[in-house]
Amino acid sequence: MLNQRGSLTIEAFVALFVYMIITSLLLAMLKSLHRWRSTDWYYFDIACMQLQELIAICEITEISSNELALLCNREEFEIREHNNRLVKSPGYQIMLTDVQDIEFSLDDETIWMRGQFQNEKFELAIAKREWWR
Amino acid sequence: MRNSSLQLLKENGGGSSVVCLLYLCMISILCALLYTKMQAVKEIEIANSTMWKGHFLWLEAIYYARNEINDETLWDWHESGEDYQIDVEFDRMKKQVIITAWYRGIRKVKKYFYDFDCHCIFETEQ
């Protein structure tokens, strides 16, 4: 009888331990799903779309690793990172915020923008070669 | 199930069995929450993917308009499919091009002015 009671207690503790593991796993999954796509990333998507549209309308005149030169309706603009922002100058039109280590490159007929947004790496095809003549 | 639980409670003091049952309830609630959250994420992702596809359609239309202005041909472009439609209409007299792109219920229309001197399009009239 004692043995039976003892074994039942051990079983209960094992069950509790397993439940704890399952609970923590489920909580972790919920947390990761919640953080998976925060609202900021949707703003980031919209900003990227605006940037792509601007580049599609304008002519790209020069690509360097930290700067993109554009000719929009006879006016020259530069897109570069400044104080963790992607800005269009002259003037100071902020295209993206919370960005770091922005680099532009031309690979496989596509202009890429790579960097970090809120300390997470991203890679975005911002223009196809045919868009700039 | 109910009988066996009650039996456990009666025979073994029941403290740990009650905790186990409570844990089971908690896990069921968590599973339900997870499922709801996953459904919401799935719906958002579908909407996001639709938005991006519509955007690429829009970029294609802009590229076509720019190309036509560059070649000075100004052929209109109308293309439609089951879930998309593109219209690029040039107005030589007004020197403007109206671009319309529609993809799965998302419609975007914009009017651009063009200039043959620089072969460019721009949003506001100079």
mmCIF file of C-alpha atoms in Angstrom:
data_model
loop_
_atom_site.group_PDB
_atom_site.id
_atom_site.type_symbol
_atom_site.label_atom_id
_atom_site.label_comp_id
_atom_site.label_asym_id
_atom_site.label_seq_id
_atom_site.Cartn_x
_atom_site.Cartn_y
_atom_site.Cartn_z
ATOM 1 C CA MET A 1 0.000 0.000 0.000
ATOM 2 C CA LEU A 2 2.847 2.369 0.917
ATOM 3 C CA ASN A 3 4.633 1.481 -2.290
ATOM 4 C CA GLN A 4 1.490 2.150 -4.284
ATOM 5 C CA ARG A 5 1.007 5.579 -2.653
ATOM 6 C CA GLY A 6 4.688 6.409 -3.138
ATOM 7 C CA SER A 7 4.643 5.500 -6.781
ATOM 8 C CA LEU A 8 1.527 7.589 -7.307
ATOM 9 C CA THR A 9 3.221 10.654 -5.780
ATOM 10 C CA ILE A 10 6.246 10.178 -8.035
ATOM 11 C CA GLU A 11 3.950 9.820 -11.034
ATOM 12 C CA ALA A 12 2.164 13.018 -10.047
ATOM 13 C CA PHE A 13 5.468 14.878 -9.797
ATOM 14 C CA VAL A 14 6.598 13.523 -13.164
ATOM 15 C CA ALA A 15 3.277 14.597 -14.665
ATOM 16 C CA LEU A 16 3.656 18.065 -13.121
ATOM 17 C CA PHE A 17 7.181 18.315 -14.499
ATOM 18 C CA VAL A 18 5.996 17.338 -17.978
ATOM 19 C CA TYR A 19 3.125 19.843 -17.767
ATOM 20 C CA MET A 20 5.565 22.557 -16.732
ATOM 21 C CA ILE A 21 7.747 21.837 -19.761
ATOM 22 C CA ILE A 22 4.733 21.851 -22.091
ATOM 23 C CA THR A 23 3.413 25.078 -20.538
ATOM 24 C CA SER A 24 6.742 26.860 -20.873
ATOM 25 C CA LEU A 25 7.042 25.685 -24.496
ATOM 26 C CA LEU A 26 3.538 26.908 -25.319
ATOM 27 C CA LEU A 27 4.209 30.248 -23.606
ATOM 28 C CA ALA A 28 7.454 30.635 -25.541
ATOM 29 C CA MET A 29 5.632 29.889 -28.810
ATOM 30 C CA LEU A 30 2.944 32.457 -27.981
ATOM 31 C CA LYS A 31 5.576 35.057 -27.136
ATOM 32 C CA SER A 32 7.530 34.414 -30.338
ATOM 33 C CA LEU A 33 4.331 34.626 -32.391
ATOM 34 C CA HIS A 34 3.498 37.912 -30.722
ATOM 35 C CA ARG A 35 6.945 39.355 -31.457
ATOM 36 C CA TRP A 36 7.257 37.629 -34.826
ATOM 37 C CA ARG A 37 5.819 40.514 -36.792
ATOM 38 C CA SER A 38 5.476 43.607 -34.692
ATOM 39 C CA THR A 39 3.627 46.620 -36.110
ATOM 40 C CA ASP A 40 6.957 48.330 -36.742
ATOM 41 C CA TRP A 41 7.772 45.758 -39.412
ATOM 42 C CA TYR A 42 4.609 46.684 -41.314
ATOM 43 C CA TYR A 43 5.703 50.323 -41.240
ATOM 44 C CA PHE A 44 9.043 49.091 -42.503
ATOM 45 C CA ASP A 45 7.293 47.278 -45.396
ATOM 46 C CA ILE A 46 5.354 50.410 -46.327
ATOM 47 C CA ALA A 47 8.512 52.532 -46.182
ATOM 48 C CA CYS A 48 10.260 50.008 -48.445
ATOM 49 C CA MET A 49 7.385 50.180 -50.924
ATOM 50 C CA GLN A 50 7.603 53.983 -50.984
ATOM 51 C CA LEU A 51 11.346 53.747 -51.566
ATOM 52 C CA GLN A 52 10.871 51.254 -54.401
ATOM 53 C CA GLU A 53 8.253 53.500 -56.008
ATOM 54 C CA LEU A 54 10.523 56.533 -55.768
ATOM 55 C CA ILE A 55 13.359 54.604 -57.379
ATOM 56 C CA ALA A 56 11.037 53.288 -60.107
ATOM 57 C CA ILE A 57 10.025 56.850 -61.034
ATOM 58 C CA CYS A 58 13.524 58.318 -60.840
ATOM 59 C CA GLU A 59 16.715 57.523 -62.661
ATOM 60 C CA ILE A 60 19.556 55.975 -60.698
ATOM 61 C CA THR A 61 22.757 57.743 -61.620
ATOM 62 C CA GLU A 62 25.251 56.240 -59.194
ATOM 63 C CA ILE A 63 25.460 53.395 -56.751
ATOM 64 C CA SER A 64 28.036 53.331 -54.011
ATOM 65 C CA SER A 65 28.085 51.140 -50.938
ATOM 66 C CA ASN A 66 26.690 53.838 -48.655
ATOM 67 C CA GLU A 67 24.831 56.071 -51.064
ATOM 68 C CA LEU A 68 22.372 55.955 -53.916
ATOM 69 C CA ALA A 69 22.271 58.922 -56.317
ATOM 70 C CA LEU A 70 18.977 59.614 -58.091
ATOM 71 C CA LEU A 71 17.819 61.999 -60.774
ATOM 72 C CA CYS A 72 14.154 62.816 -60.311
ATOM 73 C CA ASN A 73 12.685 65.270 -62.770
ATOM 74 C CA ARG A 74 16.048 67.029 -63.376
ATOM 75 C CA GLU A 75 16.742 67.260 -59.653
ATOM 76 C CA GLU A 76 19.544 65.268 -58.080
ATOM 77 C CA PHE A 77 18.962 63.438 -54.833
ATOM 78 C CA GLU A 78 20.975 61.168 -52.610
ATOM 79 C CA ILE A 79 19.692 58.415 -50.395
ATOM 80 C CA ARG A 80 21.943 57.504 -47.502
ATOM 81 C CA GLU A 81 22.005 56.625 -43.840
ATOM 82 C CA HIS A 82 22.280 59.439 -41.319
ATOM 83 C CA ASN A 83 21.834 59.097 -37.547
ATOM 84 C CA ASN A 84 20.122 55.694 -37.840
ATOM 85 C CA ARG A 85 17.772 57.016 -40.482
ATOM 86 C CA LEU A 86 17.570 56.505 -44.202
ATOM 87 C CA VAL A 87 17.244 59.991 -45.598
ATOM 88 C CA LYS A 88 16.733 61.636 -48.952
ATOM 89 C CA SER A 89 18.783 64.783 -49.400
ATOM 90 C CA PRO A 90 19.070 67.690 -50.224
ATOM 91 C CA GLY A 91 16.433 68.445 -47.680
ATOM 92 C CA TYR A 92 15.994 65.803 -45.026
ATOM 93 C CA GLN A 93 13.168 63.503 -46.021
ATOM 94 C CA ILE A 94 13.209 60.523 -43.678
ATOM 95 C CA MET A 95 12.457 57.328 -45.584
ATOM 96 C CA LEU A 96 13.180 54.850 -42.769
ATOM 97 C CA THR A 97 14.004 55.063 -39.082
ATOM 98 C CA ASP A 98 15.800 52.712 -36.668
ATOM 99 C CA VAL A 99 18.148 51.486 -39.372
ATOM 100 C CA GLN A 100 21.854 50.746 -39.155
ATOM 101 C CA ASP A 101 24.715 49.657 -41.417
ATOM 102 C CA ILE A 102 22.838 50.438 -44.623
ATOM 103 C CA GLU A 103 24.664 49.301 -47.747
ATOM 104 C CA PHE A 104 23.693 49.404 -51.398
ATOM 105 C CA SER A 105 24.985 46.998 -54.009
ATOM 106 C CA LEU A 106 24.287 45.809 -57.503
ATOM 107 C CA ASP A 107 24.098 42.024 -57.776
ATOM 108 C CA ASP A 108 22.416 39.930 -60.444
ATOM 109 C CA GLU A 109 20.840 42.877 -62.277
ATOM 110 C CA THR A 110 19.181 43.973 -59.029
ATOM 111 C CA ILE A 111 19.974 46.815 -56.660
ATOM 112 C CA TRP A 112 19.978 45.578 -53.089
ATOM 113 C CA MET A 113 19.749 47.445 -49.845
ATOM 114 C CA ARG A 114 21.114 45.568 -46.861
ATOM 115 C CA GLY A 115 21.297 46.623 -43.256
ATOM 116 C CA GLN A 116 19.664 46.309 -39.887
ATOM 117 C CA PHE A 117 16.225 47.427 -38.799
ATOM 118 C CA GLN A 118 15.691 47.455 -35.023
ATOM 119 C CA ASN A 119 18.871 45.377 -34.713
ATOM 120 C CA GLU A 120 17.562 42.686 -37.065
ATOM 121 C CA LYS A 121 19.234 42.111 -40.405
ATOM 122 C CA PHE A 122 17.287 42.705 -43.595
ATOM 123 C CA GLU A 123 17.921 42.431 -47.317
ATOM 124 C CA LEU A 124 15.686 44.193 -49.799
ATOM 125 C CA ALA A 125 15.675 44.301 -53.589
ATOM 126 C CA ILE A 126 14.930 47.965 -54.155
ATOM 127 C CA ALA A 127 15.219 48.113 -57.942
ATOM 128 C CA LYS A 128 15.749 46.025 -61.023
ATOM 129 C CA ARG A 129 18.441 47.075 -63.448
ATOM 130 C CA GLU A 130 15.902 47.892 -66.170
ATOM 131 C CA TRP A 131 14.419 50.617 -63.964
ATOM 132 C CA TRP A 132 17.495 52.788 -64.350
ATOM 133 C CA ARG A 133 18.648 53.746 -67.797
ATOM 134 C CA MET B 1 -12.881 9.844 -16.897
ATOM 135 C CA ARG B 2 -14.809 11.678 -14.203
ATOM 136 C CA ASN B 3 -15.097 8.507 -12.090
ATOM 137 C CA SER B 4 -11.396 7.723 -12.325
ATOM 138 C CA SER B 5 -10.477 11.298 -11.361
ATOM 139 C CA LEU B 6 -12.767 11.198 -8.362
ATOM 140 C CA GLN B 7 -11.344 7.811 -7.429
ATOM 141 C CA LEU B 8 -7.829 9.244 -7.538
ATOM 142 C CA LEU B 9 -8.914 12.161 -5.380
ATOM 143 C CA LYS B 10 -10.487 9.855 -2.836
ATOM 144 C CA GLU B 11 -7.700 7.280 -2.710
ATOM 145 C CA ASN B 12 -4.631 9.502 -2.797
ATOM 146 C CA GLY B 13 -5.481 12.653 -0.971
ATOM 147 C CA GLY B 14 -6.085 14.309 -4.300
ATOM 148 C CA GLY B 15 -3.846 17.374 -3.912
ATOM 149 C CA SER B 16 -1.469 16.554 -6.748
ATOM 150 C CA SER B 17 -4.270 15.181 -8.948
ATOM 151 C CA VAL B 18 -6.141 18.474 -8.651
ATOM 152 C CA VAL B 19 -2.982 20.368 -9.613
ATOM 153 C CA CYS B 20 -2.530 18.022 -12.584
ATOM 154 C CA LEU B 21 -6.092 18.684 -13.710
ATOM 155 C CA LEU B 22 -5.585 22.425 -13.336
ATOM 156 C CA TYR B 23 -2.418 22.191 -15.411
ATOM 157 C CA LEU B 24 -4.347 20.261 -18.044
ATOM 158 C CA CYS B 25 -6.945 23.039 -18.181
ATOM 159 C CA MET B 26 -4.199 25.660 -18.454
ATOM 160 C CA ILE B 27 -2.536 23.811 -21.311
ATOM 161 C CA SER B 28 -5.874 23.521 -23.117
ATOM 162 C CA ILE B 29 -6.393 27.292 -22.765
ATOM 163 C CA LEU B 30 -2.853 27.971 -23.979
ATOM 164 C CA CYS B 31 -3.374 25.686 -26.983
ATOM 165 C CA ALA B 32 -6.581 27.550 -27.840
ATOM 166 C CA LEU B 33 -4.773 30.900 -27.530
ATOM 167 C CA LEU B 34 -1.941 29.657 -29.713
ATOM 168 C CA TYR B 35 -4.351 28.452 -32.387
ATOM 169 C CA THR B 36 -6.198 31.805 -32.392
ATOM 170 C CA LYS B 37 -2.931 33.711 -32.617
ATOM 171 C CA MET B 38 -1.676 31.492 -35.436
ATOM 172 C CA GLN B 39 -4.898 32.041 -37.394
ATOM 173 C CA ALA B 40 -4.540 35.822 -36.950
ATOM 174 C CA VAL B 41 -0.909 35.712 -38.087
ATOM 175 C CA LYS B 42 -1.895 33.607 -41.116
ATOM 176 C CA GLU B 43 -4.566 36.132 -42.139
ATOM 177 C CA ILE B 44 -2.146 39.057 -41.716
ATOM 178 C CA GLU B 45 0.470 37.251 -43.792
ATOM 179 C CA ILE B 46 -2.015 36.618 -46.612
ATOM 180 C CA ALA B 47 -2.972 40.323 -46.576
ATOM 181 C CA ASN B 48 0.701 41.308 -46.534
ATOM 182 C CA SER B 49 1.502 39.023 -49.451
ATOM 183 C CA THR B 50 -1.451 40.470 -51.432
ATOM 184 C CA MET B 51 -0.189 43.980 -50.696
ATOM 185 C CA TRP B 52 3.327 43.136 -51.954
ATOM 186 C CA LYS B 53 2.049 41.438 -55.129
ATOM 187 C CA GLY B 54 -0.156 44.452 -55.880
ATOM 188 C CA HIS B 55 2.826 46.708 -55.272
ATOM 189 C CA PHE B 56 5.011 44.787 -57.750
ATOM 190 C CA LEU B 57 2.229 45.035 -60.323
ATOM 191 C CA TRP B 58 2.238 48.798 -59.724
ATOM 192 C CA LEU B 59 5.996 48.976 -60.205
ATOM 193 C CA GLU B 60 5.692 47.061 -63.481
ATOM 194 C CA ALA B 61 3.143 49.641 -64.681
ATOM 195 C CA ILE B 62 5.480 52.520 -63.750
ATOM 196 C CA TYR B 63 8.338 50.812 -65.538
ATOM 197 C CA TYR B 64 6.188 50.426 -68.665
ATOM 198 C CA ALA B 65 5.143 54.109 -68.554
ATOM 199 C CA ARG B 66 8.740 55.266 -68.156
ATOM 200 C CA ASN B 67 9.878 53.061 -71.012
ATOM 201 C CA GLU B 68 7.160 54.380 -73.316
ATOM 202 C CA ILE B 69 8.039 57.974 -72.431
ATOM 203 C CA ASN B 70 11.672 57.230 -73.086
ATOM 204 C CA ASP B 71 10.839 55.786 -76.522
ATOM 205 C CA GLU B 72 8.258 58.529 -77.146
ATOM 206 C CA THR B 73 5.813 55.931 -78.450
ATOM 207 C CA LEU B 74 3.171 56.351 -75.716
ATOM 208 C CA TRP B 75 1.225 53.183 -76.407
ATOM 209 C CA ASP B 76 -1.476 52.577 -73.841
ATOM 210 C CA TRP B 77 -1.278 49.307 -71.977
ATOM 211 C CA HIS B 78 -4.281 47.351 -70.779
ATOM 212 C CA GLU B 79 -3.835 43.936 -69.315
ATOM 213 C CA SER B 80 -6.129 41.944 -67.109
ATOM 214 C CA GLY B 81 -6.278 38.518 -65.571
ATOM 215 C CA GLU B 82 -8.390 36.646 -63.101
ATOM 216 C CA ASP B 83 -7.149 38.610 -60.097
ATOM 217 C CA TYR B 84 -5.318 41.581 -61.566
ATOM 218 C CA GLN B 85 -5.682 44.487 -63.961
ATOM 219 C CA ILE B 86 -3.207 47.069 -65.244
ATOM 220 C CA ASP B 87 -4.095 50.209 -67.189
ATOM 221 C CA VAL B 88 -1.535 52.726 -68.382
ATOM 222 C CA GLU B 89 -3.196 55.539 -70.335
ATOM 223 C CA PHE B 90 -1.267 58.361 -71.942
ATOM 224 C CA ASP B 91 -2.740 61.736 -72.714
ATOM 225 C CA ARG B 92 -0.432 63.427 -75.167
ATOM 226 C CA MET B 93 -2.330 66.724 -75.065
ATOM 227 C CA LYS B 94 -2.187 67.087 -71.301
ATOM 228 C CA LYS B 95 1.228 65.454 -71.093
ATOM 229 C CA GLN B 96 0.050 63.101 -68.428
ATOM 230 C CA VAL B 97 -0.198 59.395 -67.817
ATOM 231 C CA ILE B 98 -2.788 57.738 -65.599
ATOM 232 C CA ILE B 99 -1.644 54.479 -64.064
ATOM 233 C CA THR B 100 -4.173 52.098 -62.553
ATOM 234 C CA ALA B 101 -3.285 48.787 -60.956
ATOM 235 C CA TRP B 102 -5.776 46.453 -59.344
ATOM 236 C CA TYR B 103 -4.945 43.279 -57.515
ATOM 237 C CA ARG B 104 -7.405 41.191 -55.519
ATOM 238 C CA GLY B 105 -9.556 44.112 -54.441
ATOM 239 C CA ILE B 106 -6.702 46.548 -53.870
ATOM 240 C CA ARG B 107 -6.830 49.349 -56.413
ATOM 241 C CA LYS B 108 -4.335 52.147 -56.859
ATOM 242 C CA VAL B 109 -4.635 55.030 -59.288
ATOM 243 C CA LYS B 110 -2.145 57.827 -59.779
ATOM 244 C CA LYS B 111 -1.681 60.578 -62.316
ATOM 245 C CA TYR B 112 1.836 61.469 -63.428
ATOM 246 C CA PHE B 113 3.032 64.219 -65.692
ATOM 247 C CA TYR B 114 5.752 63.532 -68.189
ATOM 248 C CA ASP B 115 8.423 65.557 -69.815
ATOM 249 C CA PHE B 116 9.966 64.623 -73.153
ATOM 250 C CA ASP B 117 13.011 66.819 -72.537
ATOM 251 C CA CYS B 118 14.201 64.730 -69.624
ATOM 252 C CA HIS B 119 12.123 61.645 -70.497
ATOM 253 C CA CYS B 120 10.893 61.486 -66.965
ATOM 254 C CA ILE B 121 7.642 61.266 -65.059
ATOM 255 C CA PHE B 122 6.783 63.257 -61.967
ATOM 256 C CA GLU B 123 3.838 63.559 -59.629
ATOM 257 C CA THR B 124 3.258 67.320 -59.536
ATOM 258 C CA GLU B 125 3.089 69.700 -62.467
ATOM 259 C CA GLN B 126 5.991 72.080 -62.747
#
